[in-house]
Coordinates of C-alpha atoms and ligand atoms in Angstrom, one line a residue:
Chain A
X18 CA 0.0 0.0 0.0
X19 CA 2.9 2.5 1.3
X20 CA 4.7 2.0 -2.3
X21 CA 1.3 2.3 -4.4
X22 CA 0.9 5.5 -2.5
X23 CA 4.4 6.9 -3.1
X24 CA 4.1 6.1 -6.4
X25 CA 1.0 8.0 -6.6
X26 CA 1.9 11.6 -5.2
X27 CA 5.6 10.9 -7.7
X28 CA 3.6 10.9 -10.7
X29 CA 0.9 13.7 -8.6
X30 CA -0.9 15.1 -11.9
X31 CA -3.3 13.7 -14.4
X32 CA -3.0 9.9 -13.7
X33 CA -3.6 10.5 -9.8
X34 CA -6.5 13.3 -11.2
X35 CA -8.2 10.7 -13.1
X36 CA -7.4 7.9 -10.2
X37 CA -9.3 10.2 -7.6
X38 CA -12.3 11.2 -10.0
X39 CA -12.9 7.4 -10.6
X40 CA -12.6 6.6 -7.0
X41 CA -15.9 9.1 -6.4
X42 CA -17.9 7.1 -8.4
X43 CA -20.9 4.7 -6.9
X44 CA -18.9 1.3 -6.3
X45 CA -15.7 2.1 -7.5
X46 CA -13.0 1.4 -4.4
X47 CA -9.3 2.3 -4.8
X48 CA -8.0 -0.9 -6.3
X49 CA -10.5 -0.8 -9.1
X50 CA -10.0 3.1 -9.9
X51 CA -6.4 2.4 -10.5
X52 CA -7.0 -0.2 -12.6
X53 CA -9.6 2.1 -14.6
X54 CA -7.2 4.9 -14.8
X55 CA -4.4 2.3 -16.7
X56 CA -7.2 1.2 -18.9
X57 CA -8.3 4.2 -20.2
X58 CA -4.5 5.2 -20.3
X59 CA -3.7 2.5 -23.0
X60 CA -7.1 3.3 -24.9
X61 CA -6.9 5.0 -28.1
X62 CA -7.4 8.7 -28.6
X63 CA -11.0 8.5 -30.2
X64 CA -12.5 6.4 -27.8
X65 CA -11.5 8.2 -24.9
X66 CA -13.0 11.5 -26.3
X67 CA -16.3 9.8 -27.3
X68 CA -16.3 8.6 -23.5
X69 CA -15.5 12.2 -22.3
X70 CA -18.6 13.6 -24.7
X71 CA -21.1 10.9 -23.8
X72 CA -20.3 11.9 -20.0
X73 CA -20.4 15.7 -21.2
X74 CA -24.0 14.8 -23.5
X75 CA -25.6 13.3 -20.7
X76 CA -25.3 16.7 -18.3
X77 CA -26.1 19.2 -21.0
X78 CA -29.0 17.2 -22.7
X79 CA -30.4 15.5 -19.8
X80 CA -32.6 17.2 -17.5
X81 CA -35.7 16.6 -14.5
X82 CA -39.0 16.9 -15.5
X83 CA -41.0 19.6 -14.1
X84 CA -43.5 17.5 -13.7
X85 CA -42.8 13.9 -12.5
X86 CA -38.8 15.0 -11.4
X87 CA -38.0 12.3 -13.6
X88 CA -34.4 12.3 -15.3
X89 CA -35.2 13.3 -19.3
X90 CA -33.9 14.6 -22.2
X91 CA -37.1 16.7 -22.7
X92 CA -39.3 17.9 -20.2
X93 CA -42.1 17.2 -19.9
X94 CA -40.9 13.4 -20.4
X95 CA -42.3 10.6 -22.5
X96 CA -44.4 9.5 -19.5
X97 CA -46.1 12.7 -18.7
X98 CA -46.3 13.7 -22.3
X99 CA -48.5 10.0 -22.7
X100 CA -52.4 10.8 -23.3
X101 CA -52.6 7.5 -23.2
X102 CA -51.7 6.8 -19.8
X103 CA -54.3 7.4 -16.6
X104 CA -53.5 10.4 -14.9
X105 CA -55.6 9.7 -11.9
X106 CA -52.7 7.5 -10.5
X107 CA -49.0 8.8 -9.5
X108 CA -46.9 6.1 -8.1
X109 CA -44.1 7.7 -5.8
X110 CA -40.5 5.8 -5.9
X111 CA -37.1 6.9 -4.6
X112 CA -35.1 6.8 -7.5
X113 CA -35.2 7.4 -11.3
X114 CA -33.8 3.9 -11.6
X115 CA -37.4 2.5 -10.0
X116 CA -39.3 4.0 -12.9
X117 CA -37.4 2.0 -15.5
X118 CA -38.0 -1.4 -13.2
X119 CA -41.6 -0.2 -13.0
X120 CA -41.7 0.5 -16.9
X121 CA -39.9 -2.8 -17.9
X122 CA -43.1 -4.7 -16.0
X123 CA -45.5 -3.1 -18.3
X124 CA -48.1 -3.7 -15.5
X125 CA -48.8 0.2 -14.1
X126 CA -49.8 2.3 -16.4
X127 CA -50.2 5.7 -14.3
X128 CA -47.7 8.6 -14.2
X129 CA -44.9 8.6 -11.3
X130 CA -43.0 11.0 -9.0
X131 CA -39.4 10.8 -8.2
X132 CA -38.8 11.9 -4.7
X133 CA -34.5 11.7 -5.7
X134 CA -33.6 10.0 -2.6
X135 CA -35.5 8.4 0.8
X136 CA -36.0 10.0 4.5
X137 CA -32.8 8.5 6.4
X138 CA -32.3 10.8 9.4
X139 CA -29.9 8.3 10.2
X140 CA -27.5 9.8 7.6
X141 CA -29.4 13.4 7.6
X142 CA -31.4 13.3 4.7
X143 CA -34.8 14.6 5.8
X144 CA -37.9 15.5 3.5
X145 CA -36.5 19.0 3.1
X146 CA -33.9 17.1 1.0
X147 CA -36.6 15.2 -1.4
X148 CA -39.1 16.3 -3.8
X149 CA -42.1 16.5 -1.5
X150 CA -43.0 20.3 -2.2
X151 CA -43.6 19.6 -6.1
X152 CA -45.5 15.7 -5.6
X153 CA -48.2 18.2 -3.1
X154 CA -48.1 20.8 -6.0
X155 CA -49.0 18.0 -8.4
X156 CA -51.7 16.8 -5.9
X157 CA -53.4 20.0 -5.4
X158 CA -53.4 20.8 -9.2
X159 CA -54.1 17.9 -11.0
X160 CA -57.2 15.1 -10.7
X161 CA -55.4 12.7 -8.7
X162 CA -57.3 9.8 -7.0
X163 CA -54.5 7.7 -6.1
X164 CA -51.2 8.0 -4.9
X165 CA -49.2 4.7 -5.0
X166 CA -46.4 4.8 -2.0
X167 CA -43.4 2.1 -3.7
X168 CA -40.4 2.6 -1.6
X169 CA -37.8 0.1 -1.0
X170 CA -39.2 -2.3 1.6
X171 CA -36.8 -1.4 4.4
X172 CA -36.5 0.7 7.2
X173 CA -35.8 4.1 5.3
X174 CA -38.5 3.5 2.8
X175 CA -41.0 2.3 5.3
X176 CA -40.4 5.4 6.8
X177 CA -40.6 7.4 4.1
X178 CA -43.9 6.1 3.0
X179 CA -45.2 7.0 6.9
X180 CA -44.4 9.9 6.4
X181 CA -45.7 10.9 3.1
X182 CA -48.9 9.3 4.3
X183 CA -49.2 11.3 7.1
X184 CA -49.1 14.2 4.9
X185 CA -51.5 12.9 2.1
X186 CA -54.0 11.4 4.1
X187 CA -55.7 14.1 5.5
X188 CA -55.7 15.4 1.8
X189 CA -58.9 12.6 1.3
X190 CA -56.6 10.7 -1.7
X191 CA -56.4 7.4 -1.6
X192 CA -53.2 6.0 -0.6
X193 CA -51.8 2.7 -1.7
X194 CA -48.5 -0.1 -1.4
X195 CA -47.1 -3.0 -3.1
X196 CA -48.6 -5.9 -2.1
X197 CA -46.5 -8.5 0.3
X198 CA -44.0 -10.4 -1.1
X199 CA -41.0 -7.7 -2.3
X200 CA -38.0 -9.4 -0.1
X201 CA -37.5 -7.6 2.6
X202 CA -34.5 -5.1 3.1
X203 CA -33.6 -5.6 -0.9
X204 CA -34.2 -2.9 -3.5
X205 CA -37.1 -2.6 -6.0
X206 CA -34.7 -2.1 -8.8
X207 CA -33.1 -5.3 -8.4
X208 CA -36.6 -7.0 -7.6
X209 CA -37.3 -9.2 -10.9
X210 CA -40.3 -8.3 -12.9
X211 CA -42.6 -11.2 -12.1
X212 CA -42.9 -10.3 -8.4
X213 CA -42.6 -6.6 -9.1
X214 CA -45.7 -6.7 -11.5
X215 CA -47.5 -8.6 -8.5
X216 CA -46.7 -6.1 -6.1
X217 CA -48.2 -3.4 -8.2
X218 CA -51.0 -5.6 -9.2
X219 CA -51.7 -6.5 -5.7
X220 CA -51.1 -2.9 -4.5
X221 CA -53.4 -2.4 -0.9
X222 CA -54.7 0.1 1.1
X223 CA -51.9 1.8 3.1
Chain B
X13 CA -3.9 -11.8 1.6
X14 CA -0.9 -12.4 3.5
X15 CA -1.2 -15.6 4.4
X16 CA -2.3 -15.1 7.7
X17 CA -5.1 -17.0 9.6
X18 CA -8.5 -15.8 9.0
X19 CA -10.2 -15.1 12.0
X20 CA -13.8 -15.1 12.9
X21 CA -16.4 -14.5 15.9
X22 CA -20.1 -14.3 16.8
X23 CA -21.7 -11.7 18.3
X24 CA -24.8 -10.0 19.0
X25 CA -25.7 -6.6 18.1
X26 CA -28.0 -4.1 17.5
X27 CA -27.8 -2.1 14.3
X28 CA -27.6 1.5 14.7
X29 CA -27.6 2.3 11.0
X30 CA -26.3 1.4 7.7
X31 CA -25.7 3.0 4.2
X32 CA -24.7 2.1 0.6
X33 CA -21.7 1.0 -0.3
X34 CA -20.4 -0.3 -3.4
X35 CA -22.2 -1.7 -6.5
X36 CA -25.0 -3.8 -3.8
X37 CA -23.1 -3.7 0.1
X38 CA -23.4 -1.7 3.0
X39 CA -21.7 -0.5 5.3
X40 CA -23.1 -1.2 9.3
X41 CA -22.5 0.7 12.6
X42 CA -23.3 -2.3 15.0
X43 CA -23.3 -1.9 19.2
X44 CA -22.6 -5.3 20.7
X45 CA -22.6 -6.0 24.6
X46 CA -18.7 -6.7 24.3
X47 CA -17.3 -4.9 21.8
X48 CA -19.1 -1.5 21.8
X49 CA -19.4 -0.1 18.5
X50 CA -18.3 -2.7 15.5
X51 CA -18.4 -1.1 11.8
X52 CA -19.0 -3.8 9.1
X53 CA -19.6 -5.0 5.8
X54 CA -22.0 -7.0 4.4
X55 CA -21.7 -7.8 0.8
X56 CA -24.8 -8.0 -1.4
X57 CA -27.5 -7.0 0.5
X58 CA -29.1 -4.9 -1.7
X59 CA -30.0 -7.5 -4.0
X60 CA -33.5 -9.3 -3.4
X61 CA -32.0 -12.8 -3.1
X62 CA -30.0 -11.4 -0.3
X63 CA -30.5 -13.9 2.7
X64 CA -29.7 -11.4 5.0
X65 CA -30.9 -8.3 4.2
X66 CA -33.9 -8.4 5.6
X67 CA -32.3 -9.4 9.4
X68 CA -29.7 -6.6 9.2
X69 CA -32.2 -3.5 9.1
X70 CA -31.3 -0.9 11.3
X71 CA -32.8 -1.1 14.7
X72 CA -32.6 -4.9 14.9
X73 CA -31.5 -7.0 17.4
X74 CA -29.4 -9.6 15.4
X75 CA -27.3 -12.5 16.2
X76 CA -24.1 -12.3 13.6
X77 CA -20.9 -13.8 12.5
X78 CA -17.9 -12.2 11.3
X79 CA -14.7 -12.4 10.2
X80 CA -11.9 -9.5 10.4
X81 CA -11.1 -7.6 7.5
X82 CA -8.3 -5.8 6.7
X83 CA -10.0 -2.3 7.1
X84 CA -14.0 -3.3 8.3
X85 CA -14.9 -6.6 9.6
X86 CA -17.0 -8.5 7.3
X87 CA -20.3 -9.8 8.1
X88 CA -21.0 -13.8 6.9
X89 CA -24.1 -14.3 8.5
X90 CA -26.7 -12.4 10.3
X91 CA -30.7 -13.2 11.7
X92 CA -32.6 -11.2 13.9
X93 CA -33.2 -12.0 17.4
X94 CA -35.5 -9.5 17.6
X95 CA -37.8 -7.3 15.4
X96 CA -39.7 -4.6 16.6
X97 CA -43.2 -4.1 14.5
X98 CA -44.5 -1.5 16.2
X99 CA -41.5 0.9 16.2
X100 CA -41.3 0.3 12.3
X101 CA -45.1 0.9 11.9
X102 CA -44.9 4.0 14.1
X103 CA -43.6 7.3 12.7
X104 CA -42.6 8.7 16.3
X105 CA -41.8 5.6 17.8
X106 CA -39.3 4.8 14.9
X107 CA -37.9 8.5 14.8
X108 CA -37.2 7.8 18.6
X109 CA -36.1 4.9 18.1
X110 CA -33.3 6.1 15.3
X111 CA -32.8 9.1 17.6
X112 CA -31.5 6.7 20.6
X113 CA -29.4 5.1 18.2
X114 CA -27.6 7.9 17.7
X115 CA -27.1 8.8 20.7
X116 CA -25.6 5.2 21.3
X117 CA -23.7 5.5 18.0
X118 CA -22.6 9.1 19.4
X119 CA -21.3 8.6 22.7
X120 CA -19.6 5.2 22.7
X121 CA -16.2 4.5 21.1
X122 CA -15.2 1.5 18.4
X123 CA -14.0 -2.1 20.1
X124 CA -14.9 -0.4 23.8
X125 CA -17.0 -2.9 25.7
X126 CA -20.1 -1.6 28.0
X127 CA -22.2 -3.7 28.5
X128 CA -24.4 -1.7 30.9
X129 CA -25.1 0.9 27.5
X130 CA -25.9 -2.5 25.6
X131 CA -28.7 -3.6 28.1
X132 CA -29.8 0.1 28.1
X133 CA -30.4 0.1 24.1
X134 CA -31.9 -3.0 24.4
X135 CA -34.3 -2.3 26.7
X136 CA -35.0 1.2 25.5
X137 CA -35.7 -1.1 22.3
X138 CA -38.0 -2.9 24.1
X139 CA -39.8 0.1 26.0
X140 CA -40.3 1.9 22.9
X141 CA -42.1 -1.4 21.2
X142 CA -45.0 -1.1 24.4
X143 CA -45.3 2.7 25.3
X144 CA -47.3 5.4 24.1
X145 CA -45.1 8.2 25.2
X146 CA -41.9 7.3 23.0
X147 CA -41.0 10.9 23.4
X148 CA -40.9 10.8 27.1
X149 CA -38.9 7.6 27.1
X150 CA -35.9 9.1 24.3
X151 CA -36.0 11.9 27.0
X152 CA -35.2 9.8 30.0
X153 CA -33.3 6.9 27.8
X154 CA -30.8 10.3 26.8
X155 CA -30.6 11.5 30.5
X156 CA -29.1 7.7 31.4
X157 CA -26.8 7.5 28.1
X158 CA -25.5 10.9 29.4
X159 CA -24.8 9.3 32.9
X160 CA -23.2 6.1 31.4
X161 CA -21.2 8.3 29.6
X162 CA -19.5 10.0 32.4
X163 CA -21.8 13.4 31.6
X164 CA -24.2 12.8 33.8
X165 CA -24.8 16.6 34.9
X166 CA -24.8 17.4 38.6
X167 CA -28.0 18.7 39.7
X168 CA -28.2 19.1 43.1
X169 CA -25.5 21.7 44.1
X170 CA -23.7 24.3 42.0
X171 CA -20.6 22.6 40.0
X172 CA -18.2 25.4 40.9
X173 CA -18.8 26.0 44.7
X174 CA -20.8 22.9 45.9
X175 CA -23.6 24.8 47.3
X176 CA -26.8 23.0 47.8
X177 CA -29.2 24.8 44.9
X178 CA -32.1 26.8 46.5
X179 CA -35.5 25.6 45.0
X180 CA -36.1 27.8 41.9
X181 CA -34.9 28.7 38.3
X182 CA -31.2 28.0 37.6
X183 CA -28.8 28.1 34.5
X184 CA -27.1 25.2 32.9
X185 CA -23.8 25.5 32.4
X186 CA -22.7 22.6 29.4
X187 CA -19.2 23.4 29.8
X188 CA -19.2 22.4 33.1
X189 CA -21.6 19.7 33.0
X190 CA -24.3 21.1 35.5
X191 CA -26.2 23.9 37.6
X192 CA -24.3 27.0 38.3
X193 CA -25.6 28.9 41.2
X194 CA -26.4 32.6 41.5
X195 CA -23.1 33.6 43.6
X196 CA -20.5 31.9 40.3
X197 CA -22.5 33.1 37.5
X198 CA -20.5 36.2 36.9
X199 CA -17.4 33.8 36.7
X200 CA -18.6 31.8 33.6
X201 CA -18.5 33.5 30.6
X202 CA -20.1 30.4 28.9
X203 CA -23.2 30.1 27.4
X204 CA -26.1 28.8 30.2
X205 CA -29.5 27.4 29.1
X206 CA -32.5 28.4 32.0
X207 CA -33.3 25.8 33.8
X208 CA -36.6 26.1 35.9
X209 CA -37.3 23.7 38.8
X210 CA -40.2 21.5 37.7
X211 CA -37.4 20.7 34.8
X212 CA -34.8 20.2 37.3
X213 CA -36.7 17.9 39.5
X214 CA -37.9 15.6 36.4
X215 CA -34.3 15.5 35.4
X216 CA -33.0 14.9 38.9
X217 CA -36.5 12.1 38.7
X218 CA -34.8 10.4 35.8
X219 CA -31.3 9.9 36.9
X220 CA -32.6 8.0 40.1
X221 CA -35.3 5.6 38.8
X222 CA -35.8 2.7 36.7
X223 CA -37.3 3.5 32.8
X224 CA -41.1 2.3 34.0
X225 CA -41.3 4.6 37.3
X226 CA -40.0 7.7 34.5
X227 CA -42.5 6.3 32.4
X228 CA -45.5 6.6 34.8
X229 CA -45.2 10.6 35.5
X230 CA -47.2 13.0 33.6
X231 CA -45.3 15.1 31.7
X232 CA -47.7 18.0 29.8
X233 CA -45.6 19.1 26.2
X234 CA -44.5 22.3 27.1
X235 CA -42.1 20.3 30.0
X236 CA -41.2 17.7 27.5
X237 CA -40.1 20.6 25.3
X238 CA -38.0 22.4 27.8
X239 CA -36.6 18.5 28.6
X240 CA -35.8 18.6 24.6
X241 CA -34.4 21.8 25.1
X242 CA -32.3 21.6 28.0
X243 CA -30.9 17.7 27.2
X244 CA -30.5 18.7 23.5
X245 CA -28.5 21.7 24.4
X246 CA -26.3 19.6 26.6
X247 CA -26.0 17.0 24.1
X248 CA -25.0 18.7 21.2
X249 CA -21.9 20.6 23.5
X250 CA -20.5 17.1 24.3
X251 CA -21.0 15.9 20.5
X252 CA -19.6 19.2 19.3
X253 CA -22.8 18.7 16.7
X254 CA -26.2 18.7 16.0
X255 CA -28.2 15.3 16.6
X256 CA -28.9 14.2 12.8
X257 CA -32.2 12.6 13.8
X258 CA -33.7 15.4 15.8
X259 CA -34.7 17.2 13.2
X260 CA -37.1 14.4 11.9
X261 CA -38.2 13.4 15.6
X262 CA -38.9 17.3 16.3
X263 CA -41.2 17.2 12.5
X264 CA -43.4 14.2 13.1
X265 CA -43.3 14.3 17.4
X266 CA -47.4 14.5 18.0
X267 CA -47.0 17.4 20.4
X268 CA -46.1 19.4 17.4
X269 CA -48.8 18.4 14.7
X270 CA -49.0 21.8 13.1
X271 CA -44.9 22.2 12.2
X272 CA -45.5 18.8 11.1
X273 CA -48.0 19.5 8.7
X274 CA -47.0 23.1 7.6
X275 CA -45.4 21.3 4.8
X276 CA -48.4 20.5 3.1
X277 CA -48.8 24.3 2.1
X278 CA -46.5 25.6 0.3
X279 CA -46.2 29.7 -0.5
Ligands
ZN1 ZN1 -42.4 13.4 -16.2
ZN2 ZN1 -21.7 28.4 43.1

């Protein structure tokens, strides 16, 4: 470790740059950021810039819907743009990525809200932090008759959904959850379609 | 690897909290009866197939093995020994629940056994499953942690000359960990919280008397908010930070239903 480290400040400039960017990333530790950096060090020119634009694209082009706070290229997105789809329904999830397991099911076909994280007050993240403010905007504004509460089932998303019923309910909308049977403690983006299409199906009265 | 012998134990523990790590781990803050505070890993449990995510939610009591790591212990196996329904079905009782843990997680040190703070989560744990006043019992649960501690704060005679305290109002002095009297006010140039006697005489209550006797007196909300006050105060001197979870207790505590709901109209 002491010699990888040395090594490291000698050469201090753009290979211990890129070493430290990789390292930020979601499930990147500093073994596998190293062995990134050399990668992309022996990778030709052209594919290295068509990497650096794609990352560049995706935060010029991409953007939150006003509506639904879902991530889009155009806002209003695809979902919310649907006349097709029943806009009596919103189902709430925690992260963009729940929307596209939800979507790959093909078994709701409402419009959702992306709160962009869960209430852990554990790790300060409180609802101040999520997008509750727009989802009551939504409710007030638009002829909304249901509001489907699909967090994670574990203790963060069990408490997220408390809360936002304590919120809603008094607002007279009915207020729904994913039926039993989501494994406890895992998350719904790695739940497999079957039993995520039966917890939607199966969705009960909170 | 350096060839060296793997080693591994069993414990139990209580989970104080855990976050994302990695592509599908987390990383857990565990308090065990002899081995205060243990961070872990366990590898996977974000995926559904998981066999042990659903044990290892935060606030559990769980039964675990584990073997050392270079930097974090891994965990290999883990079930609950005890779940707690009600707290996780209960917005309060679950915000008091994760507000205790904290404290725990706050004021006790990594691989430091006590034992005596272990029994006192788990049966705040268990108090908190049963009792309709969850924000009483975090208010006497925080007086004891303080006292296990070392910080318990001296109450019945002024910390700088040792005069017995006349029956009234007093100031708090966190710096030195107690009531100040009239006569060495003028000496401390800290910052003193008010104190007023029915306050000091719940507080004094609480360090001498098991959690169900603490339990059984009637404590209106505007005491239980000057408790808050006060024991908060206190609390965030010695942590040298706010609580994270007070914020979210304080939103959904049902002596404060209007804050709580204030939210629902936005200007
Ligand atoms: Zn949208
Ligand atoms: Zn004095």
């Amino acid at each position: 470790m002491n010699s990888n480290n040395s090594h490291r400040r000698q050469d201090a400039g753009p290979v211990a740059r890129l070493i430290d960017e990789l390292h930020k990333l979601p499930g990147i530790g500093p073994k596998s950021a190293q062995r990134l950096a050399y990668y992309f060090i022996r990778m030709p020119e052209a594919e290295a810039r068509s990497l650096a634009e794609a990352v560049l694209a995706v935060k010029e082009r991409i953007t939150l819907c006003t509506i639904c706070c879902d991530i889009t290229e155009r806002s209003p997105c695809a979902v919310c743009d649907d006349t097709t789809r029943d806009r009596s329904r919103i189902c709430v999830v925690e992260e963009a990525l729940d929307v596209r397991a939800l979507e790959r099911t093909r078994a709701y076909n409402g419009l959702y809200h992306v709160l962009h994280g869960v209430i852990s007050p554990m790790n300060g993240v409180g609802p101040d932090e999520l997008k509750i403010k727009s989802l009551l905007e939504r409710i007030k504004s638009d002829e909304v008759e249901e509001i489907f509460l699909a967090m994670n089932p574990n203790v963060e998303g069990e408490a997220t959904a408390m809360y936002l019923h304590q919120l809603l309910a008094p607002l007279g909308i009915k207020l729904t959850r994913p039926a039993r049977g989501l494994p406890a403690g895992g998350d719904l983006e790695y739940a497999d379609d079957l039993t995520l299409s039966r917890a939607i199906e199966g969705r009960q009265a909170f | 690897m350096t060839g060296g012998r793997i080693h591994g134990y069993k414990t139990e523990a209580v989970v104080l909290r855990h976050f994302p790590i990695g592509e599908a781990d987390r990383l857990f803050v565990l308090y065990t009866p002899n081995m205060g505070k243990v961070r872990a890993v366990a590898r996977g449990v974000r995926r559904p197939k998981s066999k042990m995510s659903g044990h290892l939610q935060p606030l559990n009591r769980v039964a675990v093995s584990l073997t050392e790591g270079r930097d974090l212990d891994i965990i290999t196996e883990a079930e609950a020994i005890a779940v707690y329904p009600s707290i996780r079905n209960d917005l309060t009782k679950l915000s008091a629940a994760m507000f205790l843990a904290e404290l725990v997680d706050g004021f006790s040190e990594e691989r430091s056994s006590s034992p005596s703070v272990y029994k006192l989560l788990t049966s705040a744990l268990d108090l908190a499953e049963v009792t309709d006043n969850p924000i009483q019992l975090v208010r006497y649960i925080q007086t004891r942690i303080l006292q296990m501690s070392g910080f318990g704060p001296e109450l019945r005679q002024c910390v700088a000359c040792d005069t017995p305290l006349e029956p009234q109002t007093h100031l708090f002095s966190s710096s030195q960990g107690g009531i100040i009297c009239p006569n060495c006010r003028s000496e401390s140039g800290h910052t003193l919280m008010p104190i007023p006697l029915n306050v000091l005489k719940v507080l004094r209550f609480f360090q001498q008397n098991h959690a169900e006797k603490a339990l059984d007196l009637q404590l209106n909300a505007q005491l239980l908010g000057e408790l808050e006050r006060v024991l908060d105060g206190y609390t965030r001197f010695l942590l040298e930070r706010d609580m994270k979870t007070a914020e979210f207790l304080d939103l959904v505590n049902p002596h404060r239903v209007k804050k709580a709901f204030s939210i629902a109209d936005p200007t």
